[in-house]
PDB file of C-alpha atoms and ligand atoms in Angstrom:
ATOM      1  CA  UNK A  24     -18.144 248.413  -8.653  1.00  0.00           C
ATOM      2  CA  UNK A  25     -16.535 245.176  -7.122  1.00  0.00           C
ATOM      3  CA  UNK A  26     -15.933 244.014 -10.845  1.00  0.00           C
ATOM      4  CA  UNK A  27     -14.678 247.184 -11.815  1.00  0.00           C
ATOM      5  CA  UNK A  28     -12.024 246.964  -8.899  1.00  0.00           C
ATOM      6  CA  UNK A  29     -11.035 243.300  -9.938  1.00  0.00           C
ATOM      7  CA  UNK A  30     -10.560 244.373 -13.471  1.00  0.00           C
ATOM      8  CA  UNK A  31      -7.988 247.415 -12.320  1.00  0.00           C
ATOM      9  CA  UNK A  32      -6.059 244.676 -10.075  1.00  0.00           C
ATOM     10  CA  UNK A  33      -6.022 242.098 -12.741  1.00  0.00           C
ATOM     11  CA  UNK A  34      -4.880 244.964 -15.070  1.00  0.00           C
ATOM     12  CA  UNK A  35      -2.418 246.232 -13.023  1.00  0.00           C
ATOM     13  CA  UNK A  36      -0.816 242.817 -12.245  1.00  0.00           C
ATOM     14  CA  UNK A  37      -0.217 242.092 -16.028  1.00  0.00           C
ATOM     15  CA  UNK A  38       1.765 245.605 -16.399  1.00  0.00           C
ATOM     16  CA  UNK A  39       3.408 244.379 -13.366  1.00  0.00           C
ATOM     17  CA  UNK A  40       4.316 240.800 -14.638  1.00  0.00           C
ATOM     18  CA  UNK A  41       5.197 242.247 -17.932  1.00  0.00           C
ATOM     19  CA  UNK A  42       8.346 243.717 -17.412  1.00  0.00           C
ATOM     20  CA  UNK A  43      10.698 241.408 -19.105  1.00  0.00           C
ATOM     21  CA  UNK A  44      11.360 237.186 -18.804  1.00  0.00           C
ATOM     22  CA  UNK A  45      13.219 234.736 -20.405  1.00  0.00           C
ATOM     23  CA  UNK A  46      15.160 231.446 -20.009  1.00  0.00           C
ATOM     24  CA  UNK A  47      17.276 229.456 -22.160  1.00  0.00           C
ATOM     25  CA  UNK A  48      15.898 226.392 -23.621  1.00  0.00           C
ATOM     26  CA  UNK A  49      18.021 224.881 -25.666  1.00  0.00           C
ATOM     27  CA  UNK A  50      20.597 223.553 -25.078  1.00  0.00           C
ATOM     28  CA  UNK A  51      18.820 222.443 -21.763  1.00  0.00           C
ATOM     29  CA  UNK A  52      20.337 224.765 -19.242  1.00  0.00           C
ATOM     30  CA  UNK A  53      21.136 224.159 -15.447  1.00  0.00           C
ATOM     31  CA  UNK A  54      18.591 223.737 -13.993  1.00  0.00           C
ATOM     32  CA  UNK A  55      17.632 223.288  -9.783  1.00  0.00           C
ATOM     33  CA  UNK A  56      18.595 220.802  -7.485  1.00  0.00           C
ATOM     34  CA  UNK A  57      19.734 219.999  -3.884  1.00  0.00           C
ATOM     35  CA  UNK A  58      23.191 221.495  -3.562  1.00  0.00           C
ATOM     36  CA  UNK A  59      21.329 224.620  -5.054  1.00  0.00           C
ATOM     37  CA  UNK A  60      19.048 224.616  -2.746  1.00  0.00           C
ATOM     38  CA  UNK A  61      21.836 223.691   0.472  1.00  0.00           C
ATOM     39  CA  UNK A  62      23.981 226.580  -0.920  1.00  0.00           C
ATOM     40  CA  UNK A  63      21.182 229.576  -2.111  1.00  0.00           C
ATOM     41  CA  UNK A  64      18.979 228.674   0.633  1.00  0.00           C
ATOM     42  CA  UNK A  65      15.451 227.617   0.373  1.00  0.00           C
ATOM     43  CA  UNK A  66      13.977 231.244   0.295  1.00  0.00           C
ATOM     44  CA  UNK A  67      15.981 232.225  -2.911  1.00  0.00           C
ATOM     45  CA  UNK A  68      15.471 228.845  -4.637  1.00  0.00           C
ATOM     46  CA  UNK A  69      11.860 228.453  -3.634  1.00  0.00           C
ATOM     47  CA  UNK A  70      11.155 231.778  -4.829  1.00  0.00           C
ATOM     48  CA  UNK A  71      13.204 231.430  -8.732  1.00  0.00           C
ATOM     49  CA  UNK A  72      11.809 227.890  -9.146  1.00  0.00           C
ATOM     50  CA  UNK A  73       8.227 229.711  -9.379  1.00  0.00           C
ATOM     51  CA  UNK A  74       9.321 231.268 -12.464  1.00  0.00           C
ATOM     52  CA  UNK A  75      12.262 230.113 -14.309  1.00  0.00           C
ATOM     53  CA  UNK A  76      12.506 233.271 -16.555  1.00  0.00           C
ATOM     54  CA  UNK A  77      12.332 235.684 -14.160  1.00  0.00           C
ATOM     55  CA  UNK A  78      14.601 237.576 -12.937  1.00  0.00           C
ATOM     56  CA  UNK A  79      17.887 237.446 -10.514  1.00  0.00           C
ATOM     57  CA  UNK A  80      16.819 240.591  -8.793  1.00  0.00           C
ATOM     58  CA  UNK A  81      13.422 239.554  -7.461  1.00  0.00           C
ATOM     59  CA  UNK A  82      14.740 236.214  -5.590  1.00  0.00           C
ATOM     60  CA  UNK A  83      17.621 238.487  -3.974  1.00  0.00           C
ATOM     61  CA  UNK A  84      15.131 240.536  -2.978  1.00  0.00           C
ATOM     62  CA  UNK A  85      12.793 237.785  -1.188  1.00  0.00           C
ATOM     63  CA  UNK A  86      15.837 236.222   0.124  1.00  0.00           C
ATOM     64  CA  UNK A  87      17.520 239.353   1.863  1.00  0.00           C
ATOM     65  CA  UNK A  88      20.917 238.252   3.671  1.00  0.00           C
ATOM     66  CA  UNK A  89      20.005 234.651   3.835  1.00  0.00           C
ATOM     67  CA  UNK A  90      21.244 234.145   0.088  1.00  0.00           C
ATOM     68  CA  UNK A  91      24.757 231.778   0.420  1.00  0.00           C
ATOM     69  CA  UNK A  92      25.471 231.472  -3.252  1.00  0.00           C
ATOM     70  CA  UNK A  93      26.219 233.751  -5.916  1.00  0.00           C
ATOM     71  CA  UNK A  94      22.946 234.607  -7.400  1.00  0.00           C
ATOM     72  CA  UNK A  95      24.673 236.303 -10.337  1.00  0.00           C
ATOM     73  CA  UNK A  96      26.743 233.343 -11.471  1.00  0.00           C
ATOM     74  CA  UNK A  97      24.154 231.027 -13.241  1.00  0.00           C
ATOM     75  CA  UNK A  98      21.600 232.345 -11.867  1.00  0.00           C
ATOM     76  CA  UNK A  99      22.742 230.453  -8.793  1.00  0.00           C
ATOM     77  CA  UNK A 100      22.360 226.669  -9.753  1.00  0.00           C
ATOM     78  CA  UNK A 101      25.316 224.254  -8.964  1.00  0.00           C
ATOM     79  CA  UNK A 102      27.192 222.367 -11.274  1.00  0.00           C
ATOM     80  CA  UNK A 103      26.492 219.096  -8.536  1.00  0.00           C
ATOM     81  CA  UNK A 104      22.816 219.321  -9.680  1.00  0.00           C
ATOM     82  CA  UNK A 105      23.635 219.201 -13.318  1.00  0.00           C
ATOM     83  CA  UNK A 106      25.750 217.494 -16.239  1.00  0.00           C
ATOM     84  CA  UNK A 107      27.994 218.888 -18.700  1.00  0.00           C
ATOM     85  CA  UNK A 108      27.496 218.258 -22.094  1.00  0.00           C
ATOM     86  CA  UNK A 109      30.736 217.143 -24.448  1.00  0.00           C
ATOM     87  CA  UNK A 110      31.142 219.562 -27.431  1.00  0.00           C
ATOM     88  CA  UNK A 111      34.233 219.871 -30.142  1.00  0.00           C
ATOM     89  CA  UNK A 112      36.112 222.785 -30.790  1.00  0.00           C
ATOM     90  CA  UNK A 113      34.435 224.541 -33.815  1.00  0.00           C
ATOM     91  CA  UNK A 114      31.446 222.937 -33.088  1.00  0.00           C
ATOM     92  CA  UNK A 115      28.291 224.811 -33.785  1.00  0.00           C
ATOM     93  CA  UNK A 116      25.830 224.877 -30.865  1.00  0.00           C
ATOM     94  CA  UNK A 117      22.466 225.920 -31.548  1.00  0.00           C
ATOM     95  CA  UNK A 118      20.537 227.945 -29.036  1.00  0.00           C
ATOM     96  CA  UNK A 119      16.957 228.987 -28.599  1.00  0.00           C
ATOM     97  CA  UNK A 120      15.800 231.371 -26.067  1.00  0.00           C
ATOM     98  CA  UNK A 121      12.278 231.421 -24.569  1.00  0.00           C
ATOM     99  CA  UNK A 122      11.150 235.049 -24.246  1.00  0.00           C
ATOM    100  CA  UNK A 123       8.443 235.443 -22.492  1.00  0.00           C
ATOM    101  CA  UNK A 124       8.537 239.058 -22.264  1.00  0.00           C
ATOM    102  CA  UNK A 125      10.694 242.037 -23.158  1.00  0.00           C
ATOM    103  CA  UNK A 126       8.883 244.596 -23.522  1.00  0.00           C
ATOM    104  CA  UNK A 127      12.040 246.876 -22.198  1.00  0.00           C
ATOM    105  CA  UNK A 128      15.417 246.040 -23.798  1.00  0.00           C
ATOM    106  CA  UNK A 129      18.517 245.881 -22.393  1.00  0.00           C
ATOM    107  CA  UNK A 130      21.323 244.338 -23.707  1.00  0.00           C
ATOM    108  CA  UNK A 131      22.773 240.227 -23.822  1.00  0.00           C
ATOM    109  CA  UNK A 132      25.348 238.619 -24.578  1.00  0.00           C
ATOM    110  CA  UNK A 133      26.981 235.254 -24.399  1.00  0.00           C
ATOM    111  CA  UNK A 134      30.421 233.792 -23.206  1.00  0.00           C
ATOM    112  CA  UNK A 135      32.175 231.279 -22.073  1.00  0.00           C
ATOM    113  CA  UNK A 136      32.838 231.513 -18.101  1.00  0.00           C
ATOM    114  CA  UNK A 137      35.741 230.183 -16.014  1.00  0.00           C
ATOM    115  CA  UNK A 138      33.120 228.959 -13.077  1.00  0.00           C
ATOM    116  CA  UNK A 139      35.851 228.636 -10.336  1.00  0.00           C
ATOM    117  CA  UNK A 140      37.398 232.209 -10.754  1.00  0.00           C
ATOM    118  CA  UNK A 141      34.030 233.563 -12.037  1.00  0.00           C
ATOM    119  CA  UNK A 142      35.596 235.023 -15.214  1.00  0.00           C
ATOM    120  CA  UNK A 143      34.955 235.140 -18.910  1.00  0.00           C
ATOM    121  CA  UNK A 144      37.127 233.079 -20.916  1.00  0.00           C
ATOM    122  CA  UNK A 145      38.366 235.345 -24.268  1.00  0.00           C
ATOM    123  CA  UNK A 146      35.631 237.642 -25.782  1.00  0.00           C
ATOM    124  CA  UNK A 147      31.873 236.570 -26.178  1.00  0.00           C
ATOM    125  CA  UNK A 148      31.002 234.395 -28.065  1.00  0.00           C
ATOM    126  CA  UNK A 149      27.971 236.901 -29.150  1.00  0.00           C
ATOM    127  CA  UNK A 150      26.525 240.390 -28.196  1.00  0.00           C
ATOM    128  CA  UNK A 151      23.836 242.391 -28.708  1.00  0.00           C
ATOM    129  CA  UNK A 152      23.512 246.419 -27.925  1.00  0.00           C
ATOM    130  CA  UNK A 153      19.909 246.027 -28.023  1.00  0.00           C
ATOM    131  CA  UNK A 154      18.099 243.453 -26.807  1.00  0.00           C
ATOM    132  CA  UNK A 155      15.672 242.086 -27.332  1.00  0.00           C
ATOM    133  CA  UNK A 156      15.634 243.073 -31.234  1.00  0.00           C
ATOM    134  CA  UNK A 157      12.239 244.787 -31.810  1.00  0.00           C
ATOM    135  CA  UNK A 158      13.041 244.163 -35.683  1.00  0.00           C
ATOM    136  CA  UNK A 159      14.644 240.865 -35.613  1.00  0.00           C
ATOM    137  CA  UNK A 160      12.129 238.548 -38.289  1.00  0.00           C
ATOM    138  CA  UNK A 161      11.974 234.768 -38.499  1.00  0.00           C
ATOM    139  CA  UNK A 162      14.001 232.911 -37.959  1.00  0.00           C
ATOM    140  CA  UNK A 163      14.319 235.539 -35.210  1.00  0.00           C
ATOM    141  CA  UNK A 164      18.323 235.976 -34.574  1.00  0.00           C
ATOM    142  CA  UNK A 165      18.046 237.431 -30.917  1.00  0.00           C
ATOM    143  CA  UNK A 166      15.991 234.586 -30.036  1.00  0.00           C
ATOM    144  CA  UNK A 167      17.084 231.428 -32.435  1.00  0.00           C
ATOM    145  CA  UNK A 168      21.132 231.722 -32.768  1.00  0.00           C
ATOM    146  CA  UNK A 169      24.157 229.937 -32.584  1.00  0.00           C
ATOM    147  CA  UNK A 170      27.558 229.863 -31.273  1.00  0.00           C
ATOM    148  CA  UNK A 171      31.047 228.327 -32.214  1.00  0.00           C
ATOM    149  CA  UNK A 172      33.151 226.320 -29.736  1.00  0.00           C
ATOM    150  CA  UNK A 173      36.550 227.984 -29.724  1.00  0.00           C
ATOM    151  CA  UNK A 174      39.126 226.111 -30.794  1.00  0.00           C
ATOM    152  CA  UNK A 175      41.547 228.048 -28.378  1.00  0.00           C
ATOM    153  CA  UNK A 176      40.148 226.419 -24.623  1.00  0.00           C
ATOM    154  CA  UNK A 177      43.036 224.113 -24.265  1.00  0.00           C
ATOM    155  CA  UNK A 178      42.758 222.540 -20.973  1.00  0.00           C
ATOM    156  CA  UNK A 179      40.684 225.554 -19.516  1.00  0.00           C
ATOM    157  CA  UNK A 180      37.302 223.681 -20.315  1.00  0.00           C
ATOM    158  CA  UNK A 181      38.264 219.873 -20.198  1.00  0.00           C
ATOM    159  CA  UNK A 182      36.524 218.253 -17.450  1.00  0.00           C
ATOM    160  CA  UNK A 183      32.403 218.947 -16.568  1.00  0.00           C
ATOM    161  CA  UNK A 184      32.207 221.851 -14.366  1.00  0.00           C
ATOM    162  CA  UNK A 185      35.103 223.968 -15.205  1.00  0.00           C
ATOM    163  CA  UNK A 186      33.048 225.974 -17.756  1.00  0.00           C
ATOM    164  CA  UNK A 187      29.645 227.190 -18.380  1.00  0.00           C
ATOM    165  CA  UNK A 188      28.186 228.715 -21.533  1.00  0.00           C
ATOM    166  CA  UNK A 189      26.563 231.331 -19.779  1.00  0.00           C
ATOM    167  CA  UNK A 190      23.622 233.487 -21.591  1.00  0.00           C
ATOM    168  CA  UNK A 191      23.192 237.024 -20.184  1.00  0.00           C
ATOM    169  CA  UNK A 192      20.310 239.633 -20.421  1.00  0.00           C
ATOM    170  CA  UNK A 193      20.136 242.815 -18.835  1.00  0.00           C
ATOM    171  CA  UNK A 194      17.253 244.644 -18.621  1.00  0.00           C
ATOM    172  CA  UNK A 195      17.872 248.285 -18.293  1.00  0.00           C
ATOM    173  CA  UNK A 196      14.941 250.057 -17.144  1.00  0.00           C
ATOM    174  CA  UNK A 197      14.093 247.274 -14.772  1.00  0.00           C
ATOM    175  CA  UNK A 198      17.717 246.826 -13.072  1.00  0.00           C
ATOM    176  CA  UNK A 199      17.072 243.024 -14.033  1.00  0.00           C
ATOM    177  CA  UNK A 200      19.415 240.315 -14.774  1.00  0.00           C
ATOM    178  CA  UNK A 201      18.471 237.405 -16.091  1.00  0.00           C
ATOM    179  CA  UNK A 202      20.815 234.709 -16.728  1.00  0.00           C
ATOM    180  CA  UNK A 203      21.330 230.541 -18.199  1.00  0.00           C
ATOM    181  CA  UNK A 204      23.952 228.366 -18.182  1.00  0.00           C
ATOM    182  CA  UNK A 205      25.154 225.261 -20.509  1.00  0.00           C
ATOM    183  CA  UNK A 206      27.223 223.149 -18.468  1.00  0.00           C
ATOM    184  CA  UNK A 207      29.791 221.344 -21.260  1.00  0.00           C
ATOM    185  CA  UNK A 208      33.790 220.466 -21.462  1.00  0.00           C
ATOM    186  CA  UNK A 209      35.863 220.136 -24.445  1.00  0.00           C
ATOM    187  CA  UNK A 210      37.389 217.321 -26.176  1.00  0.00           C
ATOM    188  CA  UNK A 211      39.905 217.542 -29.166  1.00  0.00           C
TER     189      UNK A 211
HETATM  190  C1  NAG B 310      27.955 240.724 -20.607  1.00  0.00           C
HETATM  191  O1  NAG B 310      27.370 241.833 -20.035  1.00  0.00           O
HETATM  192  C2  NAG B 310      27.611 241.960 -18.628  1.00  0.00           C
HETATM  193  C3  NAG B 310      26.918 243.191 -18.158  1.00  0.00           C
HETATM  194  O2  NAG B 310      27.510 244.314 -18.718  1.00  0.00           O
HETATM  195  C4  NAG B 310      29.045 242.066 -18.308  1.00  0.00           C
HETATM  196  O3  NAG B 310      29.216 242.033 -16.909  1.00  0.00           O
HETATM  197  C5  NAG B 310      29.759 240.935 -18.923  1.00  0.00           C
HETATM  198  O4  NAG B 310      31.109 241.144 -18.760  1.00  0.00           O
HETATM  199  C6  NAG B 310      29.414 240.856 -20.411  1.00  0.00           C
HETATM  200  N1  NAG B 310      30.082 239.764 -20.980  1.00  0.00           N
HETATM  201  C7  NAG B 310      30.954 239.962 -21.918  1.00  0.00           C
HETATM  202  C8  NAG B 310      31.613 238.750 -22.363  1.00  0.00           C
HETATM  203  O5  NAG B 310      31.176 241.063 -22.375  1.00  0.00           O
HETATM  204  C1  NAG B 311      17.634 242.768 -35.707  1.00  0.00           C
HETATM  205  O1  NAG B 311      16.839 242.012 -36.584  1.00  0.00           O
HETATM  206  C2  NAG B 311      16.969 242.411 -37.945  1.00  0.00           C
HETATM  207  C3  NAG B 311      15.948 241.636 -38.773  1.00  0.00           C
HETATM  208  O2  NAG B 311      16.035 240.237 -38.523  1.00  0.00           O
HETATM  209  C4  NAG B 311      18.400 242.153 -38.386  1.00  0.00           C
HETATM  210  O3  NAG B 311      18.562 242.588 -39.718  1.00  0.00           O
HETATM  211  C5  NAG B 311      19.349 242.916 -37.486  1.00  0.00           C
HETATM  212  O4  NAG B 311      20.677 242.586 -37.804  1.00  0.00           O
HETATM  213  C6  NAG B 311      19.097 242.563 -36.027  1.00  0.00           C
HETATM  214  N1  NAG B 311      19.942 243.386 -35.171  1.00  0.00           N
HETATM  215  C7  NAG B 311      20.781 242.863 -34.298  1.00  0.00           C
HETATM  216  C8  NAG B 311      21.522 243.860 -33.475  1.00  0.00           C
HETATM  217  O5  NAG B 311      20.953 241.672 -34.150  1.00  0.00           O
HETATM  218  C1  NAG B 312      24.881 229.968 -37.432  1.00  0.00           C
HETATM  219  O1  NAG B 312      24.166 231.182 -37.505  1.00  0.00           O
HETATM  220  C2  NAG B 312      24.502 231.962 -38.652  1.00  0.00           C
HETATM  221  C3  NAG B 312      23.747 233.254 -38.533  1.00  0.00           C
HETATM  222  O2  NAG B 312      24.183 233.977 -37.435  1.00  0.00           O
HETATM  223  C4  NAG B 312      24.146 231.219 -39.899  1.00  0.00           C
HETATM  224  O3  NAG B 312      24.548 231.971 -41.023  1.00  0.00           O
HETATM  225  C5  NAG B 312      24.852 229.886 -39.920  1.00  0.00           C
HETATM  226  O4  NAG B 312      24.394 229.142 -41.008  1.00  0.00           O
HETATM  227  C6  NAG B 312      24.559 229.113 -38.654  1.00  0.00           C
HETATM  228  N1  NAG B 312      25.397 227.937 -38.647  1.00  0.00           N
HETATM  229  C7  NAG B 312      24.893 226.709 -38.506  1.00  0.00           C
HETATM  230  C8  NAG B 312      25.874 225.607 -38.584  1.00  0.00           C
HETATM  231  O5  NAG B 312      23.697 226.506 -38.286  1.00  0.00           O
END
Protein backbone atom coordinates (compact mmCIF):
# COMPACT_ATOMS: atom_id res chain seq x y z
CA UNK A 1 0.00 0.00 0.00
CA UNK A 2 2.62 2.63 1.28
CA UNK A 3 4.86 1.51 -1.78
CA UNK A 4 2.13 1.63 -4.04
CA UNK A 5 1.46 5.36 -2.95
CA UNK A 6 5.27 6.27 -3.35
CA UNK A 7 5.32 4.79 -6.77
CA UNK A 8 2.07 7.10 -7.93
CA UNK A 9 4.00 10.27 -6.37
CA UNK A 10 7.27 9.40 -7.89
CA UNK A 11 5.25 8.81 -11.13
CA UNK A 12 3.42 11.72 -11.05
CA UNK A 13 6.44 14.01 -10.34
CA UNK A 14 8.28 12.79 -13.55
CA UNK A 15 5.04 13.77 -15.79
CA UNK A 16 5.29 16.85 -13.82
CA UNK A 17 9.09 17.56 -14.39
CA UNK A 18 8.71 16.49 -17.92
CA UNK A 19 7.15 19.22 -19.49
CA UNK A 20 9.87 20.78 -21.47
CA UNK A 21 13.80 22.15 -20.46
CA UNK A 22 16.62 23.34 -22.08
CA UNK A 23 19.64 25.71 -21.89
CA UNK A 24 22.19 26.79 -24.21
CA UNK A 25 25.55 25.37 -23.90
CA UNK A 26 27.62 26.43 -26.27
CA UNK A 27 28.70 29.14 -26.76
CA UNK A 28 28.75 29.40 -22.84
CA UNK A 29 25.78 31.57 -22.16
CA UNK A 30 25.20 34.20 -19.31
CA UNK A 31 25.16 32.79 -16.70
CA UNK A 32 24.31 34.08 -12.65
CA UNK A 33 25.98 36.41 -10.61
CA UNK A 34 25.65 39.27 -8.04
CA UNK A 35 24.13 42.17 -9.93
CA UNK A 36 21.60 39.36 -11.02
CA UNK A 37 20.91 38.52 -7.96
CA UNK A 38 20.81 42.63 -6.51
CA UNK A 39 18.48 43.35 -9.50
CA UNK A 40 15.99 39.90 -9.83
CA UNK A 41 16.01 39.48 -6.22
CA UNK A 42 17.10 36.49 -4.35
CA UNK A 43 13.66 34.62 -4.61
CA UNK A 44 13.70 34.63 -8.52
CA UNK A 45 17.45 33.87 -8.78
CA UNK A 46 17.51 31.32 -6.01
CA UNK A 47 14.71 29.62 -7.50
CA UNK A 48 16.23 29.53 -11.65
CA UNK A 49 19.73 28.68 -10.35
CA UNK A 50 18.06 25.20 -9.19
CA UNK A 51 17.51 24.40 -12.68
CA UNK A 52 19.18 26.21 -15.39
CA UNK A 53 16.85 24.83 -18.18
CA UNK A 54 13.82 25.48 -16.76
CA UNK A 55 11.65 27.73 -17.42
CA UNK A 56 11.04 31.75 -17.08
CA UNK A 57 7.52 31.19 -15.95
CA UNK A 58 8.10 29.08 -12.85
CA UNK A 59 10.72 31.64 -11.12
CA UNK A 60 8.06 34.55 -11.86
CA UNK A 61 5.81 32.58 -10.31
CA UNK A 62 7.88 31.87 -6.93
CA UNK A 63 8.97 35.37 -7.00
CA UNK A 64 5.46 37.18 -7.26
CA UNK A 65 5.97 41.15 -7.23
CA UNK A 66 9.35 41.00 -5.69
CA UNK A 67 10.97 40.32 -9.25
CA UNK A 68 13.12 43.86 -10.16
CA UNK A 69 14.53 42.74 -13.45
CA UNK A 70 13.17 41.73 -16.61
CA UNK A 71 12.80 38.06 -16.38
CA UNK A 72 12.08 37.85 -20.11
CA UNK A 73 15.25 39.53 -21.32
CA UNK A 74 17.99 36.80 -20.84
CA UNK A 75 16.31 35.08 -18.75
CA UNK A 76 17.18 37.85 -16.33
CA UNK A 77 21.08 37.64 -15.93
CA UNK A 78 23.14 40.94 -16.16
CA UNK A 79 25.65 41.71 -18.52
CA UNK A 80 27.93 42.95 -15.06
CA UNK A 81 28.06 39.20 -14.18
CA UNK A 82 29.28 38.15 -17.55
CA UNK A 83 31.80 38.81 -20.57
CA UNK A 84 31.22 39.32 -24.10
CA UNK A 85 32.85 37.34 -26.46
CA UNK A 86 34.63 39.15 -29.75
CA UNK A 87 33.23 37.67 -33.03
CA UNK A 88 33.76 38.96 -36.91
CA UNK A 89 31.18 39.80 -39.17
CA UNK A 90 30.43 36.62 -41.24
CA UNK A 91 31.73 34.65 -38.70
CA UNK A 92 30.16 31.31 -38.15
CA UNK A 93 29.20 30.61 -34.52
CA UNK A 94 28.42 27.22 -33.63
CA UNK A 95 25.72 26.47 -31.11
CA UNK A 96 24.59 23.45 -29.20
CA UNK A 97 21.55 23.32 -27.16
CA UNK A 98 21.05 21.02 -24.14
CA UNK A 99 17.49 19.64 -24.25
CA UNK A 100 16.58 18.11 -21.53
CA UNK A 101 13.07 17.74 -22.34
CA UNK A 102 10.50 18.70 -24.95
CA UNK A 103 8.17 16.57 -24.99
CA UNK A 104 5.60 19.58 -26.12
CA UNK A 105 6.89 21.83 -28.94
CA UNK A 106 6.61 25.20 -29.33
CA UNK A 107 8.49 27.21 -31.44
CA UNK A 108 12.44 29.04 -31.20
CA UNK A 109 14.20 31.13 -32.72
CA UNK A 110 17.35 33.14 -32.52
CA UNK A 111 18.39 36.91 -32.92
CA UNK A 112 20.44 39.35 -32.24
CA UNK A 113 19.01 41.82 -29.38
CA UNK A 114 19.64 45.54 -28.81
CA UNK A 115 19.92 44.91 -24.75
CA UNK A 116 19.39 48.64 -23.82
CA UNK A 117 16.12 49.21 -25.88
CA UNK A 118 15.22 45.49 -25.57
CA UNK A 119 14.79 45.06 -29.35
CA UNK A 120 15.80 42.69 -32.08
CA UNK A 121 18.38 43.90 -34.29
CA UNK A 122 17.24 42.98 -38.26
CA UNK A 123 15.51 39.53 -38.70
CA UNK A 124 16.64 36.28 -36.83
CA UNK A 125 19.29 34.94 -37.36
CA UNK A 126 17.23 31.42 -37.35
CA UNK A 127 13.61 30.10 -36.74
CA UNK A 128 11.86 27.23 -36.31
CA UNK A 129 7.79 26.71 -36.56
CA UNK A 130 8.19 23.63 -34.69
CA UNK A 131 10.27 23.07 -32.10
CA UNK A 132 11.73 20.94 -30.93
CA UNK A 133 11.97 18.85 -34.36
CA UNK A 134 10.51 15.39 -33.55
CA UNK A 135 12.28 14.28 -36.96
CA UNK A 136 15.41 16.21 -36.86
CA UNK A 137 18.42 13.10 -37.16
CA UNK A 138 22.09 13.45 -36.27
CA UNK A 139 23.70 15.74 -36.38
CA UNK A 140 20.36 16.95 -34.97
CA UNK A 141 19.75 20.63 -36.62
CA UNK A 142 17.25 21.95 -33.86
CA UNK A 143 19.70 21.05 -31.34
CA UNK A 144 23.43 21.31 -33.04
CA UNK A 145 23.26 24.58 -35.46
CA UNK A 146 24.90 27.55 -36.39
CA UNK A 147 24.58 31.12 -37.04
CA UNK A 148 26.33 33.90 -39.19
CA UNK A 149 27.49 37.23 -37.71
CA UNK A 150 25.91 39.89 -39.88
CA UNK A 151 28.02 41.88 -41.58
CA UNK A 152 25.44 44.83 -41.35
CA UNK A 153 25.85 45.72 -37.13
CA UNK A 154 27.94 48.73 -37.71
CA UNK A 155 28.44 50.34 -34.46
CA UNK A 156 25.12 48.80 -33.00
CA UNK A 157 27.15 45.79 -31.43
CA UNK A 158 30.74 47.27 -30.83
CA UNK A 159 31.45 47.36 -27.27
CA UNK A 160 30.52 44.14 -24.62
CA UNK A 161 27.08 44.60 -23.48
CA UNK A 162 25.32 46.35 -26.20
CA UNK A 163 24.18 43.03 -27.76
CA UNK A 164 23.21 39.61 -26.85
CA UNK A 165 22.72 36.59 -29.08
CA UNK A 166 19.69 35.64 -27.50
CA UNK A 167 18.18 31.90 -28.05
CA UNK A 168 14.39 31.67 -27.60
CA UNK A 169 11.97 28.67 -27.00
CA UNK A 170 8.46 28.80 -26.45
CA UNK A 171 6.65 26.14 -25.27
CA UNK A 172 3.08 26.27 -26.27
CA UNK A 173 1.04 24.04 -24.30
CA UNK A 174 2.97 24.90 -21.20
CA UNK A 175 2.88 28.91 -21.54
CA UNK A 176 6.80 28.48 -21.00
CA UNK A 177 9.60 30.55 -22.10
CA UNK A 178 12.77 29.54 -21.93
CA UNK A 179 15.54 31.67 -22.95
CA UNK A 180 19.96 32.04 -23.33
CA UNK A 181 22.03 34.63 -24.08
CA UNK A 182 25.69 35.01 -25.79
CA UNK A 183 27.09 38.11 -24.63
CA UNK A 184 29.66 39.24 -27.75
CA UNK A 185 30.56 42.71 -29.74
CA UNK A 186 31.78 43.09 -33.15
CA UNK A 187 34.99 44.00 -34.61
CA UNK A 188 35.69 44.67 -38.40
C1 LIG B 1 10.99 34.98 -31.35
O1 LIG B 1 9.76 34.58 -30.87
C2 LIG B 1 9.21 35.46 -29.87
C3 LIG B 1 7.90 34.90 -29.46
O2 LIG B 1 7.00 34.96 -30.51
C4 LIG B 1 9.02 36.83 -30.37
O3 LIG B 1 8.62 37.66 -29.31
C5 LIG B 1 10.28 37.32 -30.95
O4 LIG B 1 10.03 38.53 -31.56
C6 LIG B 1 10.81 36.31 -31.97
N1 LIG B 1 12.02 36.77 -32.49
C7 LIG B 1 12.12 37.04 -33.76
C8 LIG B 1 13.41 37.57 -34.14
O5 LIG B 1 11.21 36.83 -34.53
C1 LIG C 1 13.62 18.44 -38.97
O1 LIG C 1 14.61 17.44 -39.08
C2 LIG C 1 14.64 16.83 -40.37
C3 LIG C 1 15.63 15.67 -40.32
O2 LIG C 1 16.89 16.08 -39.79
C4 LIG C 1 15.02 17.88 -41.39
O3 LIG C 1 15.01 17.31 -42.68
C5 LIG C 1 14.02 19.02 -41.34
O4 LIG C 1 14.44 20.06 -42.19
C6 LIG C 1 13.92 19.57 -39.92
N1 LIG C 1 12.87 20.58 -39.87
C7 LIG C 1 13.11 21.81 -39.45
C8 LIG C 1 11.91 22.70 -39.41
O5 LIG C 1 14.20 22.22 -39.10
C1 LIG D 1 26.35 25.80 -40.74
O1 LIG D 1 25.21 24.96 -40.75
C2 LIG D 1 24.82 24.57 -42.06
C3 LIG D 1 23.55 23.78 -41.92
O2 LIG D 1 22.53 24.58 -41.43
C4 LIG D 1 25.91 23.78 -42.71
O3 LIG D 1 25.53 23.46 -44.03
C5 LIG D 1 27.18 24.58 -42.74
O4 LIG D 1 28.22 23.77 -43.20
C6 LIG D 1 27.53 25.06 -41.35
N1 LIG D 1 28.65 25.97 -41.47
C7 LIG D 1 29.78 25.79 -40.77
C8 LIG D 1 30.85 26.77 -41.05
O5 LIG D 1 29.91 24.91 -39.93
Amino acid sequence: MAAALLRLITVATAAAVVLGHAVVQDPTPRRAGSSYTERCGSVYAEFMEKDRAGPIEDGVQEAGSEIGCNPYLCRGYQYEDNAASEYKPGQVIDFHVDLIAGHRPGYANVSIVDLEANKIIGSPLRSWDTWPNSTATTRRSDIDFNVTIPSTLGAACSTGGKCAIQWYWYAIKNEQTYESCVDFYVTA
